[in-house]
XYZ file of C-alpha atoms in Angstrom:
65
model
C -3.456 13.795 -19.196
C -4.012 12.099 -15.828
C -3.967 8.812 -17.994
C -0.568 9.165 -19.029
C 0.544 10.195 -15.647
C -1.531 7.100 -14.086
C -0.170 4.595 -17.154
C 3.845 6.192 -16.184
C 3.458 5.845 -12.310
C 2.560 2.338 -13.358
C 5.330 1.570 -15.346
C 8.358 3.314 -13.328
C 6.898 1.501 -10.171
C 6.463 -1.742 -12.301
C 10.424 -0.974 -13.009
C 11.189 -0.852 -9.771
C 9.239 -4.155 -8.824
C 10.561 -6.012 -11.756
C 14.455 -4.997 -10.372
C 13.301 -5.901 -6.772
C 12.253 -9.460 -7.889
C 15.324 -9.414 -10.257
C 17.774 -8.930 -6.804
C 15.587 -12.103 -5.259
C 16.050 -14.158 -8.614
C 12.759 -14.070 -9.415
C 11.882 -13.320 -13.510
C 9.636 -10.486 -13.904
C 8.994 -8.043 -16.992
C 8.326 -4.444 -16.390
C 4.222 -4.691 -17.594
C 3.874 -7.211 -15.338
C 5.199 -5.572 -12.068
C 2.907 -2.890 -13.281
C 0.073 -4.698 -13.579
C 1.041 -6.588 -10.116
C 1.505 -3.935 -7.889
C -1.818 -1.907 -8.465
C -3.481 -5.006 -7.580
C -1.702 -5.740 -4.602
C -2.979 -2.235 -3.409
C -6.331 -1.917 -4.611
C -8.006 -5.244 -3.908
C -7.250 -5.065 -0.070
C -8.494 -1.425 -0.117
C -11.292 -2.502 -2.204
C -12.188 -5.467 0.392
C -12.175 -2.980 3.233
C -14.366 -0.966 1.230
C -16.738 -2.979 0.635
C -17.144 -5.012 4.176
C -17.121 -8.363 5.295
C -19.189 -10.706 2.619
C -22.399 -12.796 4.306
C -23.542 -15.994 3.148
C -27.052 -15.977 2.149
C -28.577 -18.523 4.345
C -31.247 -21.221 2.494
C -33.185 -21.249 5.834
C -33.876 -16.984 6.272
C -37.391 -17.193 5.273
C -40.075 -17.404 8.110
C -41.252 -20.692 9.520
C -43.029 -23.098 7.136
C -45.172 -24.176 10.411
């Protein structure tokens, strides 16, 4: 049930991207506003989530001497 609500939320809001870029000139199906847009939200969210990324240093080990 919450799938088909998720997969119609997707597609109404992919809609309403695809007419957005439409009014800009811009060429953009339906599916793929509705696979944009999620994306667009949930990888910044996700980044925040997850914190800042740290390099892993070669030189973290003790001193060789």
């Amino acid at each position: 049930m919450w799938l088909l609500l998720w997969a119609a939320v997707l597609l109404v809001a992919g809609a309403g991207l695809a007419s957005r870029a439409a009014e800009d000139g811009w060429a953009l199906s339906p599916v793929a506003g509705a696979l944009l847009w999620p994306l667009l939200l949930v990888y910044p969210a996700w980044r925040v989530a997850t914190g800042p990324r740290r390099a892993i240093s070669r030189n973290s080990g003790p001193p060789l001497s």
